[in-house]
Amino acid sequence: MAVLTEQSVQKIALRYLDKRYRKKSLWRRTFARPEVRTHKKFGGKRADGLIAFRHWLLGVYVVSIEAKSAKTLPAIRPYSNIRKLLINSLRAGLMCCLLSGAFLALLKMNDGWLQFVIPLNVLAISALLYGLFTLNSHKHQLVDVIDQIRQYPANAQWLAFSKDGFMNLSMAQQEQLRRICQAQGIGILMVKNSWTVEVLHRPSYRWKWFGDFLKFYSKGGEIRKQLR
C-alpha cells in the first residue's frame, strides 16, 4: 500500500476535484489552488484546497478541502464526547416528555409536587434509556478534522484521507467516521495513490442565501474577477 504524505494527498485531491467540478462549471473554467486563507475576521484559517467556479444554475460555487495522512491519524479518529451525550439524551428525554403527554401535568394537574414529579421522572428515565441504548452512536462522537473543515465555509466541503491513514482506523471507527460525515453533509475522498481516488461519500450542497462563500476568503475578490 502506498504511503502518502499530507502534501501529496492535498495535491491529488485538489487535482481530482478540480477535474470533477470543471464539468459542472460555466465555460469549463475553474479556480483551483492549495493553501487559501480566510479573512482575519473569519479566523485567518488556511484551507488545504479551494475550488471556485460559476455553476450554470447556482451561480458562484465554492468547494473547500481538508487533507490528512497517516501522520495526522488522531485528527480523523472519532471519539466519544460526554457533553454531547448528555445534551442529546436530555433532548430525547424532553421529546418523550412532550410526546407522551407527561408535560401536560404541569398545566392540567393541581396536585402540588406531583405535577412536577411526573414530567421530571419521564424526562429523566427517557434520557437515561436513550443514553444507554445509544452509548456508542456516532451522534455522540466528535472528529477533530470536521471542526477544521468547518472553518473553511463552502457550498461543498470535502475531507481527503490517504488510504494508508484511513485503513489504520478500526472498521468500527471507519464506519463511525462515515456516518458522522454523512450526518453533517461532508464528503469523503480516499486517495489510494497518485492516480487513484475513491469517493466514499458525496457532500451535501450548502446554501448561501445572500452573496456567496467567496466573501470569507482573502482572495475572494481576485477569484471573483477570474471567474467573470
Short mmCIF file of N, CA, C and O in Angstrom, two decimals, residues 15-141:
data_model
loop_
_atom_site.label_atom_id
_atom_site.label_comp_id
_atom_site.label_asym_id
_atom_site.label_seq_id
_atom_site.Cartn_x
_atom_site.Cartn_y
_atom_site.Cartn_z
N ARG A 15 -6.48 18.12 -7.50
CA ARG A 15 -6.50 17.84 -8.94
C ARG A 15 -7.74 17.04 -9.33
O ARG A 15 -8.39 17.33 -10.34
N TYR A 16 -8.06 16.04 -8.51
CA TYR A 16 -9.23 15.20 -8.80
C TYR A 16 -10.52 16.01 -8.75
O TYR A 16 -11.37 15.90 -9.65
N LEU A 17 -10.70 16.80 -7.70
CA LEU A 17 -11.93 17.56 -7.56
C LEU A 17 -12.05 18.68 -8.58
O LEU A 17 -13.15 19.01 -9.04
N ASP A 18 -10.91 19.27 -8.95
CA ASP A 18 -10.94 20.30 -10.00
C ASP A 18 -11.47 19.70 -11.30
O ASP A 18 -12.32 20.29 -11.98
N LYS A 19 -10.98 18.53 -11.65
CA LYS A 19 -11.45 17.85 -12.86
C LYS A 19 -12.92 17.49 -12.75
O LYS A 19 -13.69 17.62 -13.72
N ARG A 20 -13.35 17.08 -11.56
CA ARG A 20 -14.73 16.68 -11.33
C ARG A 20 -15.69 17.87 -11.46
O ARG A 20 -16.73 17.76 -12.12
N TYR A 21 -15.31 19.00 -10.86
CA TYR A 21 -16.21 20.15 -10.87
C TYR A 21 -16.11 20.97 -12.16
O TYR A 21 -17.02 21.74 -12.46
N ARG A 22 -15.03 20.81 -12.89
CA ARG A 22 -14.90 21.54 -14.15
C ARG A 22 -16.03 21.19 -15.12
O ARG A 22 -16.47 22.02 -15.92
N LYS A 23 -16.52 19.97 -15.01
CA LYS A 23 -17.62 19.53 -15.88
C LYS A 23 -18.91 20.28 -15.58
O LYS A 23 -19.79 20.38 -16.43
N LYS A 24 -19.05 20.79 -14.35
CA LYS A 24 -20.26 21.49 -13.96
C LYS A 24 -20.14 23.01 -14.11
O LYS A 24 -21.11 23.73 -13.90
N SER A 25 -18.96 23.47 -14.45
CA SER A 25 -18.73 24.91 -14.48
C SER A 25 -19.11 25.52 -15.82
O SER A 25 -19.06 24.88 -16.88
N LEU A 26 -19.49 26.78 -15.75
CA LEU A 26 -19.80 27.54 -16.95
C LEU A 26 -18.49 27.81 -17.68
O LEU A 26 -17.51 28.25 -17.06
N TRP A 27 -18.47 27.56 -18.96
CA TRP A 27 -17.28 27.77 -19.81
C TRP A 27 -16.11 26.85 -19.41
O TRP A 27 -14.98 27.07 -19.83
N ARG A 28 -16.36 25.84 -18.59
CA ARG A 28 -15.33 24.88 -18.18
C ARG A 28 -14.12 25.59 -17.55
O ARG A 28 -12.97 25.20 -17.74
N ARG A 29 -14.39 26.63 -16.78
CA ARG A 29 -13.34 27.42 -16.17
C ARG A 29 -13.46 27.35 -14.65
O ARG A 29 -14.53 27.59 -14.09
N THR A 30 -12.37 27.02 -13.96
CA THR A 30 -12.38 26.94 -12.51
C THR A 30 -11.15 27.64 -11.92
O THR A 30 -10.13 27.79 -12.58
N PHE A 31 -11.27 28.03 -10.68
CA PHE A 31 -10.13 28.47 -9.88
C PHE A 31 -9.83 27.33 -8.92
O PHE A 31 -10.72 26.89 -8.17
N ALA A 32 -8.62 26.82 -8.93
CA ALA A 32 -8.25 25.71 -8.04
C ALA A 32 -6.84 25.96 -7.52
O ALA A 32 -5.89 26.04 -8.30
N ARG A 33 -6.75 26.12 -6.20
CA ARG A 33 -5.45 26.44 -5.62
C ARG A 33 -5.35 25.89 -4.19
O ARG A 33 -6.32 25.91 -3.44
N PRO A 34 -4.16 25.43 -3.82
CA PRO A 34 -3.96 24.98 -2.43
C PRO A 34 -3.67 26.18 -1.51
O PRO A 34 -3.33 27.27 -1.98
N GLU A 35 -3.81 25.96 -0.23
CA GLU A 35 -3.41 26.93 0.79
C GLU A 35 -4.06 28.31 0.59
O GLU A 35 -3.38 29.31 0.38
N VAL A 36 -5.36 28.36 0.66
CA VAL A 36 -6.08 29.63 0.54
C VAL A 36 -6.65 29.99 1.92
O VAL A 36 -7.37 29.19 2.52
N ARG A 37 -6.35 31.20 2.37
CA ARG A 37 -6.74 31.62 3.72
C ARG A 37 -8.09 32.35 3.74
O ARG A 37 -8.46 33.02 2.77
N THR A 38 -8.76 32.23 4.88
CA THR A 38 -9.94 33.05 5.11
C THR A 38 -9.47 34.42 5.60
O THR A 38 -8.31 34.60 5.99
N HIS A 39 -10.37 35.41 5.57
CA HIS A 39 -10.03 36.72 6.10
C HIS A 39 -9.72 36.61 7.59
O HIS A 39 -10.22 35.72 8.28
N LYS A 40 -8.92 37.54 8.09
CA LYS A 40 -8.57 37.52 9.51
C LYS A 40 -9.80 37.60 10.40
O LYS A 40 -9.85 36.98 11.47
N LYS A 41 -10.82 38.37 9.97
CA LYS A 41 -12.01 38.50 10.79
C LYS A 41 -12.81 37.19 10.86
O LYS A 41 -13.70 37.03 11.70
N PHE A 42 -12.50 36.26 9.94
CA PHE A 42 -13.13 34.94 9.97
C PHE A 42 -12.16 33.87 10.47
O PHE A 42 -12.38 32.68 10.27
N GLY A 43 -11.09 34.31 11.10
CA GLY A 43 -10.15 33.38 11.73
C GLY A 43 -8.80 33.26 11.05
O GLY A 43 -7.85 32.74 11.63
N GLY A 44 -8.69 33.72 9.78
CA GLY A 44 -7.42 33.63 9.08
C GLY A 44 -6.94 32.20 8.90
O GLY A 44 -5.74 31.94 8.87
N LYS A 45 -7.87 31.26 8.79
CA LYS A 45 -7.52 29.85 8.65
C LYS A 45 -7.18 29.50 7.21
O LYS A 45 -7.70 30.12 6.27
N ARG A 46 -6.34 28.51 7.03
CA ARG A 46 -5.86 28.13 5.69
C ARG A 46 -6.45 26.81 5.24
O ARG A 46 -6.19 25.76 5.83
N ALA A 47 -7.26 26.87 4.19
CA ALA A 47 -7.83 25.65 3.61
C ALA A 47 -6.75 24.93 2.82
O ALA A 47 -5.95 25.56 2.11
N ASP A 48 -6.71 23.60 2.91
CA ASP A 48 -5.73 22.84 2.14
C ASP A 48 -5.96 22.97 0.64
O ASP A 48 -5.04 22.86 -0.16
N GLY A 49 -7.21 23.19 0.27
CA GLY A 49 -7.52 23.38 -1.14
C GLY A 49 -8.81 24.15 -1.29
O GLY A 49 -9.72 24.01 -0.48
N LEU A 50 -8.88 24.99 -2.33
CA LEU A 50 -10.11 25.75 -2.60
C LEU A 50 -10.37 25.74 -4.10
O LEU A 50 -9.47 25.98 -4.91
N ILE A 51 -11.59 25.42 -4.45
CA ILE A 51 -12.03 25.43 -5.85
C ILE A 51 -13.24 26.34 -5.95
O ILE A 51 -14.11 26.32 -5.09
N ALA A 52 -13.26 27.17 -6.99
CA ALA A 52 -14.42 28.05 -7.22
C ALA A 52 -14.70 28.09 -8.71
O ALA A 52 -13.79 28.04 -9.54
N PHE A 53 -15.99 28.16 -9.05
CA PHE A 53 -16.38 28.25 -10.45
C PHE A 53 -17.79 28.81 -10.53
O PHE A 53 -18.50 28.91 -9.52
N ARG A 54 -18.17 29.19 -11.72
CA ARG A 54 -19.55 29.65 -11.95
C ARG A 54 -20.38 28.48 -12.44
O ARG A 54 -20.17 27.98 -13.54
N HIS A 55 -21.31 28.07 -11.62
CA HIS A 55 -22.23 27.00 -12.00
C HIS A 55 -23.27 27.56 -12.95
O HIS A 55 -23.70 28.72 -12.78
N TRP A 56 -23.68 26.77 -13.91
CA TRP A 56 -24.63 27.27 -14.92
C TRP A 56 -25.98 27.64 -14.32
O TRP A 56 -26.73 28.44 -14.87
N LEU A 57 -26.29 27.09 -13.13
CA LEU A 57 -27.59 27.37 -12.49
C LEU A 57 -27.44 28.03 -11.13
O LEU A 57 -28.20 28.94 -10.80
N LEU A 58 -26.45 27.61 -10.33
CA LEU A 58 -26.34 28.03 -8.94
C LEU A 58 -25.46 29.24 -8.71
O LEU A 58 -25.28 29.67 -7.57
N GLY A 59 -24.88 29.80 -9.76
CA GLY A 59 -24.00 30.95 -9.60
C GLY A 59 -22.62 30.54 -9.12
O GLY A 59 -22.15 29.44 -9.41
N VAL A 60 -21.96 31.41 -8.34
CA VAL A 60 -20.62 31.10 -7.85
C VAL A 60 -20.69 29.92 -6.87
O VAL A 60 -21.45 29.95 -5.91
N TYR A 61 -19.90 28.91 -7.14
CA TYR A 61 -19.90 27.66 -6.37
C TYR A 61 -18.51 27.49 -5.78
O TYR A 61 -17.50 27.55 -6.49
N VAL A 62 -18.44 27.26 -4.47
CA VAL A 62 -17.15 27.17 -3.78
C VAL A 62 -17.01 25.79 -3.13
O VAL A 62 -17.96 25.27 -2.53
N VAL A 63 -15.82 25.21 -3.25
CA VAL A 63 -15.51 23.89 -2.70
C VAL A 63 -14.26 24.02 -1.84
O VAL A 63 -13.25 24.57 -2.28
N SER A 64 -14.32 23.52 -0.60
CA SER A 64 -13.13 23.55 0.27
C SER A 64 -12.68 22.13 0.58
O SER A 64 -13.48 21.20 0.61
N ILE A 65 -11.37 21.98 0.82
CA ILE A 65 -10.76 20.66 1.03
C ILE A 65 -9.87 20.69 2.26
O ILE A 65 -9.11 21.65 2.47
N GLU A 66 -9.95 19.65 3.06
CA GLU A 66 -9.02 19.42 4.17
C GLU A 66 -8.39 18.05 3.95
O GLU A 66 -9.10 17.06 3.79
N ALA A 67 -7.05 18.00 3.90
CA ALA A 67 -6.35 16.75 3.62
C ALA A 67 -5.64 16.21 4.86
O ALA A 67 -5.10 16.98 5.66
N LYS A 68 -5.66 14.88 5.01
CA LYS A 68 -5.00 14.24 6.14
C LYS A 68 -4.29 12.97 5.68
O LYS A 68 -4.76 12.27 4.78
N SER A 69 -3.17 12.69 6.33
CA SER A 69 -2.41 11.47 6.05
C SER A 69 -2.32 10.63 7.31
O SER A 69 -2.91 10.97 8.35
N ALA A 70 -1.57 9.54 7.25
CA ALA A 70 -1.43 8.66 8.41
C ALA A 70 -0.77 9.36 9.59
O ALA A 70 -1.00 9.03 10.74
N LYS A 71 0.06 10.38 9.31
CA LYS A 71 0.76 11.09 10.37
C LYS A 71 -0.19 11.95 11.21
O LYS A 71 0.14 12.34 12.33
N THR A 72 -1.33 12.27 10.64
CA THR A 72 -2.32 13.08 11.38
C THR A 72 -3.52 12.23 11.76
O THR A 72 -4.65 12.70 11.81
N LEU A 73 -3.26 10.96 12.04
CA LEU A 73 -4.32 10.00 12.37
C LEU A 73 -5.21 10.43 13.54
O LEU A 73 -6.43 10.26 13.47
N PRO A 74 -4.66 10.99 14.61
CA PRO A 74 -5.53 11.39 15.73
C PRO A 74 -6.64 12.36 15.33
O PRO A 74 -7.72 12.36 15.92
N ALA A 75 -6.38 13.18 14.32
CA ALA A 75 -7.37 14.17 13.89
C ALA A 75 -8.55 13.55 13.17
O ALA A 75 -9.62 14.17 13.06
N ILE A 76 -8.40 12.31 12.66
CA ILE A 76 -9.51 11.69 11.93
C ILE A 76 -10.16 10.55 12.72
O ILE A 76 -11.09 9.93 12.25
N ARG A 77 -9.67 10.32 13.93
CA ARG A 77 -10.22 9.24 14.75
C ARG A 77 -11.42 9.75 15.58
O ARG A 77 -11.27 10.68 16.38
N PRO A 78 -12.61 9.17 15.39
CA PRO A 78 -13.78 9.60 16.18
C PRO A 78 -13.59 9.27 17.65
O PRO A 78 -12.97 8.27 18.00
N TYR A 79 -14.11 10.13 18.51
CA TYR A 79 -14.06 9.86 19.94
C TYR A 79 -15.35 10.34 20.61
O TYR A 79 -15.99 11.28 20.16
N SER A 80 -15.73 9.64 21.67
CA SER A 80 -16.97 9.96 22.37
C SER A 80 -16.82 11.25 23.15
O SER A 80 -15.75 11.55 23.69
N ASN A 81 -17.92 12.00 23.22
CA ASN A 81 -17.93 13.27 23.93
C ASN A 81 -19.07 13.25 24.94
O ASN A 81 -20.24 13.18 24.56
N ILE A 82 -18.72 13.28 26.22
CA ILE A 82 -19.72 13.19 27.29
C ILE A 82 -20.72 14.34 27.22
O ILE A 82 -21.94 14.13 27.40
N ARG A 83 -20.24 15.52 26.95
CA ARG A 83 -21.13 16.68 26.88
C ARG A 83 -22.19 16.50 25.80
O ARG A 83 -23.37 16.78 26.01
N LYS A 84 -21.74 16.00 24.64
CA LYS A 84 -22.68 15.78 23.54
C LYS A 84 -23.67 14.67 23.88
O LYS A 84 -24.85 14.75 23.53
N LEU A 85 -23.20 13.63 24.57
CA LEU A 85 -24.08 12.54 25.01
C LEU A 85 -25.16 13.06 25.95
O LEU A 85 -26.34 12.73 25.80
N LEU A 86 -24.77 13.90 26.89
CA LEU A 86 -25.73 14.44 27.85
C LEU A 86 -26.76 15.34 27.17
O LEU A 86 -27.96 15.26 27.45
N ILE A 87 -26.29 16.19 26.27
CA ILE A 87 -27.20 17.10 25.56
C ILE A 87 -28.19 16.32 24.71
O ILE A 87 -29.40 16.58 24.73
N ASN A 88 -27.70 15.34 23.97
CA ASN A 88 -28.58 14.54 23.12
C ASN A 88 -29.57 13.73 23.94
O ASN A 88 -30.73 13.57 23.55
N SER A 89 -29.13 13.23 25.09
CA SER A 89 -30.02 12.45 25.96
C SER A 89 -31.12 13.33 26.55
O SER A 89 -32.29 12.93 26.61
N LEU A 90 -30.75 14.53 26.96
CA LEU A 90 -31.75 15.45 27.51
C LEU A 90 -32.76 15.87 26.44
O LEU A 90 -33.96 16.01 26.72
N ARG A 91 -32.29 16.07 25.22
CA ARG A 91 -33.20 16.40 24.12
C ARG A 91 -34.19 15.26 23.89
O ARG A 91 -35.38 15.49 23.69
N ALA A 92 -33.66 14.03 23.89
CA ALA A 92 -34.54 12.87 23.69
C ALA A 92 -35.54 12.75 24.83
O ALA A 92 -36.72 12.45 24.61
N GLY A 93 -35.08 12.98 26.06
CA GLY A 93 -35.98 12.91 27.21
C GLY A 93 -37.07 13.97 27.15
O GLY A 93 -38.24 13.70 27.45
N LEU A 94 -36.71 15.17 26.75
CA LEU A 94 -37.69 16.25 26.61
C LEU A 94 -38.71 15.93 25.53
O LEU A 94 -39.91 16.18 25.70
N MET A 95 -38.23 15.35 24.42
CA MET A 95 -39.14 14.98 23.34
C MET A 95 -40.14 13.91 23.81
O MET A 95 -41.34 13.99 23.51
N CYS A 96 -39.65 12.92 24.55
CA CYS A 96 -40.54 11.87 25.08
C CYS A 96 -41.54 12.47 26.06
O CYS A 96 -42.71 12.07 26.10
N CYS A 97 -41.08 13.42 26.84
CA CYS A 97 -41.95 14.08 27.81
C CYS A 97 -43.08 14.82 27.11
O CYS A 97 -44.23 14.79 27.55
N LEU A 98 -42.76 15.46 26.00
CA LEU A 98 -43.77 16.22 25.25
C LEU A 98 -44.72 15.27 24.51
O LEU A 98 -45.94 15.46 24.53
N LEU A 99 -44.16 14.26 23.84
CA LEU A 99 -44.98 13.36 23.03
C LEU A 99 -45.86 12.45 23.89
O LEU A 99 -46.96 12.07 23.46
N SER A 100 -45.38 12.08 25.06
CA SER A 100 -46.16 11.19 25.92
C SER A 100 -47.29 11.91 26.65
O SER A 100 -48.18 11.27 27.23
N GLY A 101 -47.23 13.22 26.65
CA GLY A 101 -48.26 13.99 27.35
C GLY A 101 -47.92 14.26 28.80
O GLY A 101 -48.70 14.92 29.51
N ALA A 102 -46.76 13.76 29.26
CA ALA A 102 -46.38 13.97 30.67
C ALA A 102 -46.20 15.45 30.99
O ALA A 102 -46.45 15.89 32.11
N PHE A 103 -45.79 16.21 30.00
CA PHE A 103 -45.59 17.65 30.20
C PHE A 103 -46.89 18.36 30.56
O PHE A 103 -46.89 19.39 31.24
N LEU A 104 -48.03 17.78 30.11
CA LEU A 104 -49.32 18.40 30.38
C LEU A 104 -49.66 18.40 31.87
O LEU A 104 -50.54 19.16 32.31
N ALA A 105 -48.97 17.55 32.64
CA ALA A 105 -49.22 17.51 34.08
C ALA A 105 -48.92 18.86 34.72
O ALA A 105 -49.57 19.27 35.69
N LEU A 106 -47.95 19.58 34.17
CA LEU A 106 -47.63 20.91 34.69
C LEU A 106 -48.77 21.90 34.48
O LEU A 106 -48.95 22.84 35.26
N LEU A 107 -49.53 21.67 33.41
CA LEU A 107 -50.59 22.61 33.06
C LEU A 107 -51.96 22.18 33.57
O LEU A 107 -52.78 23.02 33.96
N LYS A 108 -52.19 20.87 33.56
CA LYS A 108 -53.53 20.36 33.87
C LYS A 108 -53.73 20.00 35.34
O LYS A 108 -54.81 20.18 35.90
N MET A 109 -52.68 19.44 35.96
CA MET A 109 -52.83 18.97 37.33
C MET A 109 -52.70 20.10 38.33
O MET A 109 -52.10 21.14 38.05
N ASN A 110 -53.25 19.86 39.48
CA ASN A 110 -53.16 20.85 40.56
C ASN A 110 -52.91 20.13 41.88
O ASN A 110 -53.60 20.34 42.88
N ASP A 111 -51.89 19.22 41.83
CA ASP A 111 -51.61 18.37 42.98
C ASP A 111 -50.27 18.72 43.64
O ASP A 111 -49.57 17.86 44.16
N GLY A 112 -49.91 19.97 43.56
CA GLY A 112 -48.66 20.38 44.20
C GLY A 112 -47.44 19.74 43.57
O GLY A 112 -47.23 19.81 42.37
N TRP A 113 -46.64 19.06 44.41
CA TRP A 113 -45.37 18.50 43.93
C TRP A 113 -45.55 17.42 42.88
O TRP A 113 -44.69 17.19 42.05
N LEU A 114 -46.72 16.71 42.88
CA LEU A 114 -46.93 15.60 41.95
C LEU A 114 -46.93 16.06 40.50
O LEU A 114 -46.45 15.34 39.62
N GLN A 115 -47.43 17.24 40.25
CA GLN A 115 -47.48 17.72 38.87
C GLN A 115 -46.08 18.00 38.30
O GLN A 115 -45.90 18.08 37.09
N PHE A 116 -45.10 18.13 39.19
CA PHE A 116 -43.71 18.31 38.75
C PHE A 116 -42.98 16.97 38.69
O PHE A 116 -42.10 16.77 37.85
N VAL A 117 -43.33 16.06 39.57
CA VAL A 117 -42.65 14.78 39.65
C VAL A 117 -42.88 13.95 38.39
O VAL A 117 -41.95 13.32 37.86
N ILE A 118 -44.11 13.93 37.89
CA ILE A 118 -44.44 13.10 36.72
C ILE A 118 -43.61 13.47 35.50
O ILE A 118 -42.91 12.61 34.93
N PRO A 119 -43.63 14.74 35.04
CA PRO A 119 -42.83 15.06 33.85
C PRO A 119 -41.33 14.92 34.08
O PRO A 119 -40.60 14.52 33.17
N LEU A 120 -40.86 15.25 35.29
CA LEU A 120 -39.43 15.12 35.56
C LEU A 120 -38.98 13.66 35.55
O LEU A 120 -37.89 13.35 35.06
N ASN A 121 -39.83 12.77 36.08
CA ASN A 121 -39.49 11.35 36.05
C ASN A 121 -39.45 10.81 34.62
O ASN A 121 -38.55 10.04 34.26
N VAL A 122 -40.45 11.20 33.82
CA VAL A 122 -40.48 10.75 32.42
C VAL A 122 -39.25 11.27 31.68
O VAL A 122 -38.60 10.55 30.92
N LEU A 123 -38.92 12.54 31.90
CA LEU A 123 -37.75 13.13 31.24
C LEU A 123 -36.48 12.39 31.64
O LEU A 123 -35.65 12.03 30.78
N ALA A 124 -36.29 12.17 32.93
CA ALA A 124 -35.07 11.54 33.44
C ALA A 124 -34.94 10.09 32.96
O ALA A 124 -33.86 9.68 32.50
N ILE A 125 -36.02 9.32 33.05
CA ILE A 125 -35.97 7.92 32.64
C ILE A 125 -35.75 7.80 31.13
O ILE A 125 -34.95 6.97 30.67
N SER A 126 -36.45 8.63 30.36
CA SER A 126 -36.29 8.59 28.90
C SER A 126 -34.87 8.98 28.50
O SER A 126 -34.27 8.35 27.62
N ALA A 127 -34.32 10.01 29.14
CA ALA A 127 -32.96 10.44 28.84
C ALA A 127 -31.95 9.35 29.18
O ALA A 127 -31.01 9.09 28.41
N LEU A 128 -32.17 8.69 30.33
CA LEU A 128 -31.26 7.62 30.75
C LEU A 128 -31.30 6.45 29.78
O LEU A 128 -30.25 5.93 29.38
N LEU A 129 -32.49 6.03 29.40
CA LEU A 129 -32.63 4.90 28.48
C LEU A 129 -32.03 5.23 27.11
O LEU A 129 -31.36 4.40 26.50
N TYR A 130 -32.29 6.44 26.64
CA TYR A 130 -31.73 6.85 25.35
C TYR A 130 -30.21 6.82 25.40
O TYR A 130 -29.55 6.32 24.48
N GLY A 131 -29.64 7.36 26.49
CA GLY A 131 -28.19 7.38 26.61
C GLY A 131 -27.60 5.98 26.65
O GLY A 131 -26.57 5.72 26.03
N LEU A 132 -28.24 5.06 27.37
CA LEU A 132 -27.74 3.69 27.47
C LEU A 132 -27.82 2.94 26.15
O LEU A 132 -26.87 2.24 25.77
N PHE A 133 -28.94 3.09 25.44
CA PHE A 133 -29.13 2.35 24.19
C PHE A 133 -28.33 2.94 23.03
O PHE A 133 -28.11 2.26 22.02
N THR A 134 -27.91 4.20 23.13
CA THR A 134 -27.18 4.84 22.02
C THR A 134 -25.78 5.26 22.46
O THR A 134 -25.20 6.16 21.87
N LEU A 135 -25.26 4.58 23.47
CA LEU A 135 -23.98 4.98 24.06
C LEU A 135 -22.86 5.07 23.03
O LEU A 135 -22.02 5.97 23.08
N ASN A 136 -22.84 4.15 22.07
CA ASN A 136 -21.76 4.11 21.08
C ASN A 136 -22.17 4.71 19.73
O ASN A 136 -21.49 4.51 18.73
N SER A 137 -23.27 5.43 19.72
CA SER A 137 -23.75 6.01 18.47
C SER A 137 -22.83 7.13 17.98
O SER A 137 -22.22 7.86 18.78
N HIS A 138 -22.78 7.31 16.66
CA HIS A 138 -21.99 8.39 16.07
C HIS A 138 -22.54 9.76 16.46
O HIS A 138 -21.84 10.77 16.36
N LYS A 139 -23.79 9.80 16.92
CA LYS A 139 -24.42 11.07 17.29
C LYS A 139 -23.74 11.71 18.50
O LYS A 139 -23.86 12.91 18.72
N HIS A 140 -23.04 10.89 19.30
CA HIS A 140 -22.38 11.42 20.49
C HIS A 140 -20.87 11.51 20.30
O HIS A 140 -20.14 11.63 21.29
N GLN A 141 -20.41 11.43 19.06
CA GLN A 141 -18.97 11.43 18.82
C GLN A 141 -18.52 12.67 18.05
O GLN A 141 -19.31 13.28 17.32
#
